[in-house]
Amino acid sequence: MDAMNRWKYAKRSLIGLLCLPGLCVAGAIHGKVLLSGTAPAAKKLDVTIDQYLCGTEKDANDLIVSPRNEIANAVVWLEDTPPNASWPAGADKATVDQRGCEFLPRVVIVPAGGTVDFLNNDRLLHNIHATPKLNVSFNRTQPKSRTIPITFAKPEIVHIECDLHSWMTAWVVVAAHPYYALTKADGRFAFDNLPPGRYRLHVWHERLGTVPVAVTVPDKGDAAVSVEMKMR
């Protein structure tokens, strides 16, 4: 066993010991994802089909930044996780609607083996199309009011498109464990019930890429972290 593997084994053993009944010492990571520098102007996309329902243009929504540079729709996860972490009830299901010629929400998280129900509440035909690397590809036409469930078996980030309406896009983040979080408008995320120690975070955004961050949960109290992402 090399030094790196010995360290990982020792860390998992320590975490397991700390979380034995009656001995568990739990901390947390509380953070915020921010854009470094000045946010670019919001992009508009031309609507070229079905304008009677979709309108003539749409917000791109590929980078949503608050006046305080807080980033929405960033996905944050831990690389090394405590053992025996459990998903909350109902986490194995997510829903993505097609409404107003947009995917809503734009980003969802579902565990590996979980299912996303794709809905269509528009009075026109859509389709859902994805060509993931690890999961099964699909391309399904979807008339109004039809629900199409798609199960994602392996962890990866999957891009969803509607071929009929080229501006429509969504992302399914297939999670390997429960320690994944999606930032809202205030850019915040949190992970609770973490034993003290050093952790490595990964922060992903569809337009800004992925940023790794190291953070240490102290023996007493919580860790606060601010993650800055830059335009590529």
mmCIF file of C-alpha atoms in Angstrom:
data_model
loop_
_atom_site.group_PDB
_atom_site.id
_atom_site.type_symbol
_atom_site.label_atom_id
_atom_site.label_comp_id
_atom_site.label_asym_id
_atom_site.label_seq_id
_atom_site.Cartn_x
_atom_site.Cartn_y
_atom_site.Cartn_z
ATOM 1 C CA MET A 1 0.000 0.000 0.000
ATOM 2 C CA ASP A 2 1.574 3.338 -1.056
ATOM 3 C CA ALA A 3 1.644 6.473 1.103
ATOM 4 C CA MET A 4 -1.395 8.061 -0.543
ATOM 5 C CA ASN A 5 -3.544 4.965 -0.102
ATOM 6 C CA ARG A 6 -2.371 4.590 3.510
ATOM 7 C CA TRP A 7 -3.435 8.179 4.187
ATOM 8 C CA LYS A 8 -6.854 7.658 2.628
ATOM 9 C CA TYR A 9 -7.334 4.442 4.612
ATOM 10 C CA ALA A 10 -6.293 6.162 7.847
ATOM 11 C CA LYS A 11 -8.638 9.073 7.172
ATOM 12 C CA ARG A 12 -11.614 6.812 6.543
ATOM 13 C CA SER A 13 -10.794 4.815 9.679
ATOM 14 C CA LEU A 14 -10.583 7.987 11.748
ATOM 15 C CA ILE A 15 -13.862 9.285 10.348
ATOM 16 C CA GLY A 16 -15.527 5.956 11.082
ATOM 17 C CA LEU A 17 -14.220 6.025 14.666
ATOM 18 C CA LEU A 18 -15.352 9.609 15.202
ATOM 19 C CA CYS A 19 -18.839 8.723 14.030
ATOM 20 C CA LEU A 20 -19.401 5.696 16.235
ATOM 21 C CA PRO A 21 -22.623 6.032 18.268
ATOM 22 C CA GLY A 22 -22.001 8.323 21.207
ATOM 23 C CA LEU A 23 -18.638 9.518 19.861
ATOM 24 C CA CYS A 24 -19.639 11.417 16.755
ATOM 25 C CA VAL A 25 -18.056 14.868 16.501
ATOM 26 C CA ALA A 26 -19.827 16.704 13.686
ATOM 27 C CA GLY A 27 -18.929 19.960 12.018
ATOM 28 C CA ALA A 28 -20.006 21.666 8.819
ATOM 29 C CA ILE A 29 -18.816 23.566 5.781
ATOM 30 C CA HIS A 30 -20.701 26.723 4.892
ATOM 31 C CA GLY A 31 -19.717 28.506 1.709
ATOM 32 C CA LYS A 32 -20.549 30.875 -1.082
ATOM 33 C CA VAL A 33 -19.651 30.818 -4.790
ATOM 34 C CA LEU A 34 -18.735 34.198 -6.287
ATOM 35 C CA LEU A 35 -17.718 35.525 -9.676
ATOM 36 C CA SER A 36 -14.292 37.142 -9.742
ATOM 37 C CA GLY A 37 -14.304 40.497 -11.496
ATOM 38 C CA THR A 38 -17.118 42.219 -13.348
ATOM 39 C CA ALA A 39 -20.044 40.107 -14.485
ATOM 40 C CA PRO A 40 -20.642 40.166 -18.258
ATOM 41 C CA ALA A 41 -23.899 41.485 -19.637
ATOM 42 C CA ALA A 42 -26.696 38.912 -19.707
ATOM 43 C CA LYS A 43 -26.992 37.218 -23.085
ATOM 44 C CA LYS A 44 -30.182 37.034 -25.138
ATOM 45 C CA LEU A 45 -30.946 34.205 -27.557
ATOM 46 C CA ASP A 46 -33.079 34.588 -30.670
ATOM 47 C CA VAL A 47 -36.211 32.459 -30.901
ATOM 48 C CA THR A 48 -36.679 31.267 -34.469
ATOM 49 C CA ILE A 49 -39.610 28.843 -34.185
ATOM 50 C CA ASP A 50 -42.997 28.655 -32.436
ATOM 51 C CA GLN A 51 -42.839 32.344 -31.577
ATOM 52 C CA TYR A 52 -46.592 32.396 -30.837
ATOM 53 C CA LEU A 53 -45.781 30.552 -27.606
ATOM 54 C CA CYS A 54 -42.041 30.960 -27.072
ATOM 55 C CA GLY A 55 -41.735 34.681 -27.854
ATOM 56 C CA THR A 56 -39.011 36.255 -29.949
ATOM 57 C CA GLU A 57 -36.037 35.973 -27.560
ATOM 58 C CA LYS A 58 -34.967 34.227 -24.353
ATOM 59 C CA ASP A 59 -32.487 34.943 -21.613
ATOM 60 C CA ALA A 60 -29.544 32.579 -22.041
ATOM 61 C CA ASN A 61 -29.485 31.898 -18.262
ATOM 62 C CA ASP A 62 -26.103 30.194 -18.619
ATOM 63 C CA LEU A 63 -24.638 32.579 -16.025
ATOM 64 C CA ILE A 64 -26.895 34.038 -13.343
ATOM 65 C CA VAL A 65 -25.045 36.479 -11.089
ATOM 66 C CA SER A 66 -26.519 38.634 -8.328
ATOM 67 C CA PRO A 67 -25.581 42.318 -7.811
ATOM 68 C CA ARG A 68 -23.112 41.038 -5.177
ATOM 69 C CA ASN A 69 -21.475 38.669 -7.729
ATOM 70 C CA GLU A 70 -23.076 35.572 -6.161
ATOM 71 C CA ILE A 71 -23.437 32.716 -8.652
ATOM 72 C CA ALA A 72 -26.586 30.611 -8.964
ATOM 73 C CA ASN A 73 -26.689 27.073 -10.396
ATOM 74 C CA ALA A 74 -23.161 26.134 -9.359
ATOM 75 C CA VAL A 75 -22.787 22.520 -8.212
ATOM 76 C CA VAL A 76 -20.506 21.823 -5.249
ATOM 77 C CA TRP A 77 -19.451 18.392 -4.023
ATOM 78 C CA LEU A 78 -16.975 16.743 -1.668
ATOM 79 C CA GLU A 79 -14.243 14.462 -2.965
ATOM 80 C CA ASP A 80 -13.739 12.522 0.310
ATOM 81 C CA THR A 81 -16.967 11.826 2.142
ATOM 82 C CA PRO A 82 -17.819 10.384 5.570
ATOM 83 C CA PRO A 83 -18.808 6.702 5.483
ATOM 84 C CA ASN A 84 -22.422 5.551 5.610
ATOM 85 C CA ALA A 85 -23.851 8.862 4.427
ATOM 86 C CA SER A 86 -27.515 8.478 3.496
ATOM 87 C CA TRP A 87 -29.669 10.300 0.988
ATOM 88 C CA PRO A 88 -32.727 12.180 2.280
ATOM 89 C CA ALA A 89 -36.107 10.657 1.519
ATOM 90 C CA GLY A 90 -37.229 11.309 -2.049
ATOM 91 C CA ALA A 91 -33.778 12.281 -3.321
ATOM 92 C CA ASP A 92 -33.862 9.489 -5.911
ATOM 93 C CA LYS A 93 -36.421 11.458 -7.964
ATOM 94 C CA ALA A 94 -36.152 14.829 -9.670
ATOM 95 C CA THR A 95 -38.424 16.667 -12.085
ATOM 96 C CA VAL A 96 -37.565 18.848 -15.077
ATOM 97 C CA ASP A 97 -40.463 20.650 -16.763
ATOM 98 C CA GLN A 98 -40.620 22.185 -20.223
ATOM 99 C CA ARG A 99 -42.630 25.356 -19.747
ATOM 100 C CA GLY A 100 -42.555 28.542 -21.777
ATOM 101 C CA CYS A 101 -40.025 26.865 -24.078
ATOM 102 C CA GLU A 102 -37.478 26.523 -21.281
ATOM 103 C CA PHE A 103 -36.277 23.648 -19.108
ATOM 104 C CA LEU A 104 -37.239 24.357 -15.488
ATOM 105 C CA PRO A 105 -35.206 24.009 -13.386
ATOM 106 C CA ARG A 106 -32.090 24.336 -15.488
ATOM 107 C CA VAL A 107 -29.939 22.164 -13.185
ATOM 108 C CA VAL A 108 -30.996 19.194 -11.050
ATOM 109 C CA ILE A 109 -29.069 16.723 -8.889
ATOM 110 C CA VAL A 110 -30.059 13.065 -8.724
ATOM 111 C CA PRO A 111 -28.157 10.122 -7.209
ATOM 112 C CA ALA A 112 -26.659 7.439 -9.431
ATOM 113 C CA GLY A 113 -29.517 5.017 -10.059
ATOM 114 C CA GLY A 114 -32.061 7.796 -9.623
ATOM 115 C CA THR A 115 -34.685 8.979 -12.094
ATOM 116 C CA VAL A 116 -35.561 12.326 -13.630
ATOM 117 C CA ASP A 117 -39.169 12.795 -14.753
ATOM 118 C CA PHE A 118 -39.237 15.057 -17.808
ATOM 119 C CA LEU A 119 -42.545 16.885 -18.234
ATOM 120 C CA ASN A 120 -43.988 18.995 -21.041
ATOM 121 C CA ASN A 121 -46.515 21.663 -20.067
ATOM 122 C CA ASP A 122 -46.235 23.561 -23.359
ATOM 123 C CA ARG A 123 -48.866 23.390 -26.077
ATOM 124 C CA LEU A 124 -46.354 22.137 -28.627
ATOM 125 C CA LEU A 125 -43.953 19.291 -29.307
ATOM 126 C CA HIS A 126 -40.575 19.195 -27.566
ATOM 127 C CA ASN A 127 -37.874 16.555 -27.393
ATOM 128 C CA ILE A 128 -35.230 15.585 -24.851
ATOM 129 C CA HIS A 129 -31.833 14.646 -26.255
ATOM 130 C CA ALA A 130 -28.627 13.683 -24.447
ATOM 131 C CA THR A 131 -25.413 11.896 -25.414
ATOM 132 C CA PRO A 132 -23.661 11.231 -22.084
ATOM 133 C CA LYS A 133 -20.338 9.410 -21.832
ATOM 134 C CA LEU A 134 -21.215 6.941 -19.055
ATOM 135 C CA ASN A 135 -24.993 6.712 -19.138
ATOM 136 C CA VAL A 136 -27.325 5.581 -21.907
ATOM 137 C CA SER A 137 -27.966 8.115 -24.682
ATOM 138 C CA PHE A 138 -31.543 9.080 -25.453
ATOM 139 C CA ASN A 139 -33.534 11.190 -27.907
ATOM 140 C CA ARG A 140 -37.277 11.198 -27.201
ATOM 141 C CA THR A 141 -40.025 13.313 -28.719
ATOM 142 C CA GLN A 142 -42.434 14.639 -26.123
ATOM 143 C CA PRO A 143 -45.922 16.009 -26.800
ATOM 144 C CA LYS A 144 -47.790 18.077 -24.228
ATOM 145 C CA SER A 145 -48.703 16.372 -20.931
ATOM 146 C CA ARG A 146 -46.526 13.294 -21.503
ATOM 147 C CA THR A 147 -44.075 12.396 -18.722
ATOM 148 C CA ILE A 148 -40.872 10.633 -19.733
ATOM 149 C CA PRO A 149 -38.847 9.082 -16.874
ATOM 150 C CA ILE A 150 -35.103 8.662 -17.492
ATOM 151 C CA THR A 151 -32.893 6.695 -15.088
ATOM 152 C CA PHE A 152 -29.222 7.633 -14.792
ATOM 153 C CA ALA A 153 -27.038 4.763 -13.593
ATOM 154 C CA LYS A 154 -23.561 6.297 -13.298
ATOM 155 C CA PRO A 155 -22.169 9.544 -11.857
ATOM 156 C CA GLU A 156 -21.499 12.265 -14.417
ATOM 157 C CA ILE A 157 -22.850 15.631 -15.558
ATOM 158 C CA VAL A 158 -25.292 15.199 -18.444
ATOM 159 C CA HIS A 159 -26.260 17.947 -20.884
ATOM 160 C CA ILE A 160 -29.911 17.907 -22.015
ATOM 161 C CA GLU A 161 -31.089 19.652 -25.187
ATOM 162 C CA CYS A 162 -34.260 20.122 -27.196
ATOM 163 C CA ASP A 163 -33.404 19.702 -30.870
ATOM 164 C CA LEU A 164 -36.646 21.409 -31.909
ATOM 165 C CA HIS A 165 -35.854 24.543 -29.909
ATOM 166 C CA SER A 166 -32.098 25.077 -30.040
ATOM 167 C CA TRP A 167 -31.926 27.607 -27.177
ATOM 168 C CA MET A 168 -33.350 25.121 -24.644
ATOM 169 C CA THR A 169 -30.770 23.454 -22.395
ATOM 170 C CA ALA A 170 -30.601 21.761 -18.995
ATOM 171 C CA TRP A 171 -28.145 19.754 -16.889
ATOM 172 C CA VAL A 172 -28.596 16.587 -14.862
ATOM 173 C CA VAL A 173 -25.860 16.129 -12.266
ATOM 174 C CA VAL A 174 -25.719 12.423 -11.415
ATOM 175 C CA ALA A 175 -24.216 12.287 -7.937
ATOM 176 C CA ALA A 176 -21.933 9.595 -6.544
ATOM 177 C CA HIS A 177 -22.903 10.346 -2.908
ATOM 178 C CA PRO A 178 -25.161 12.656 -0.867
ATOM 179 C CA TYR A 179 -22.588 15.433 -0.443
ATOM 180 C CA TYR A 180 -23.610 17.475 -3.488
ATOM 181 C CA ALA A 181 -25.224 20.915 -3.332
ATOM 182 C CA LEU A 182 -26.711 23.372 -5.835
ATOM 183 C CA THR A 183 -26.345 27.099 -5.199
ATOM 184 C CA LYS A 184 -29.384 29.357 -5.342
ATOM 185 C CA ALA A 185 -29.480 33.094 -6.132
ATOM 186 C CA ASP A 186 -27.340 33.935 -3.084
ATOM 187 C CA GLY A 187 -24.554 31.560 -4.155
ATOM 188 C CA ARG A 188 -24.618 29.686 -0.843
ATOM 189 C CA PHE A 189 -24.072 25.998 -0.099
ATOM 190 C CA ALA A 190 -23.603 23.916 3.056
ATOM 191 C CA PHE A 191 -22.544 20.429 4.101
ATOM 192 C CA ASP A 192 -23.427 19.280 7.611
ATOM 193 C CA ASN A 193 -22.439 16.327 9.814
ATOM 194 C CA LEU A 194 -18.773 16.317 8.819
ATOM 195 C CA PRO A 195 -16.063 15.004 11.161
ATOM 196 C CA PRO A 196 -13.096 17.362 11.662
ATOM 197 C CA GLY A 197 -10.442 17.104 8.998
ATOM 198 C CA ARG A 198 -9.265 18.329 5.624
ATOM 199 C CA TYR A 199 -11.638 18.052 2.674
ATOM 200 C CA ARG A 200 -11.441 18.804 -1.013
ATOM 201 C CA LEU A 201 -14.363 20.538 -2.710
ATOM 202 C CA HIS A 202 -15.130 20.675 -6.399
ATOM 203 C CA VAL A 203 -17.246 23.520 -7.772
ATOM 204 C CA TRP A 204 -18.719 23.190 -11.285
ATOM 205 C CA HIS A 205 -20.597 25.695 -13.391
ATOM 206 C CA GLU A 206 -21.738 25.175 -16.971
ATOM 207 C CA ARG A 207 -20.021 28.332 -18.248
ATOM 208 C CA LEU A 208 -17.176 28.720 -15.742
ATOM 209 C CA GLY A 209 -15.817 25.170 -15.603
ATOM 210 C CA THR A 210 -14.605 23.390 -12.457
ATOM 211 C CA VAL A 211 -12.622 24.790 -9.520
ATOM 212 C CA PRO A 212 -11.071 22.603 -6.763
ATOM 213 C CA VAL A 213 -10.878 24.024 -3.225
ATOM 214 C CA ALA A 214 -9.289 22.652 -0.059
ATOM 215 C CA VAL A 215 -11.061 23.344 3.240
ATOM 216 C CA THR A 216 -10.452 22.201 6.820
ATOM 217 C CA VAL A 217 -13.255 21.492 9.282
ATOM 218 C CA PRO A 218 -11.878 22.409 12.732
ATOM 219 C CA ASP A 219 -12.171 20.317 15.889
ATOM 220 C CA LYS A 220 -14.657 22.867 17.211
ATOM 221 C CA GLY A 221 -16.925 25.006 15.096
ATOM 222 C CA ASP A 222 -17.615 25.107 11.370
ATOM 223 C CA ALA A 223 -15.534 25.964 8.323
ATOM 224 C CA ALA A 224 -16.441 28.945 6.148
ATOM 225 C CA VAL A 225 -15.211 29.113 2.566
ATOM 226 C CA SER A 226 -15.596 31.576 -0.268
ATOM 227 C CA VAL A 227 -15.010 30.183 -3.773
ATOM 228 C CA GLU A 228 -14.194 32.552 -6.618
ATOM 229 C CA MET A 229 -14.750 31.499 -10.222
ATOM 230 C CA LYS A 230 -13.373 33.311 -13.244
ATOM 231 C CA MET A 231 -14.688 33.818 -16.749
ATOM 232 C CA ARG A 232 -13.036 31.473 -19.227
#
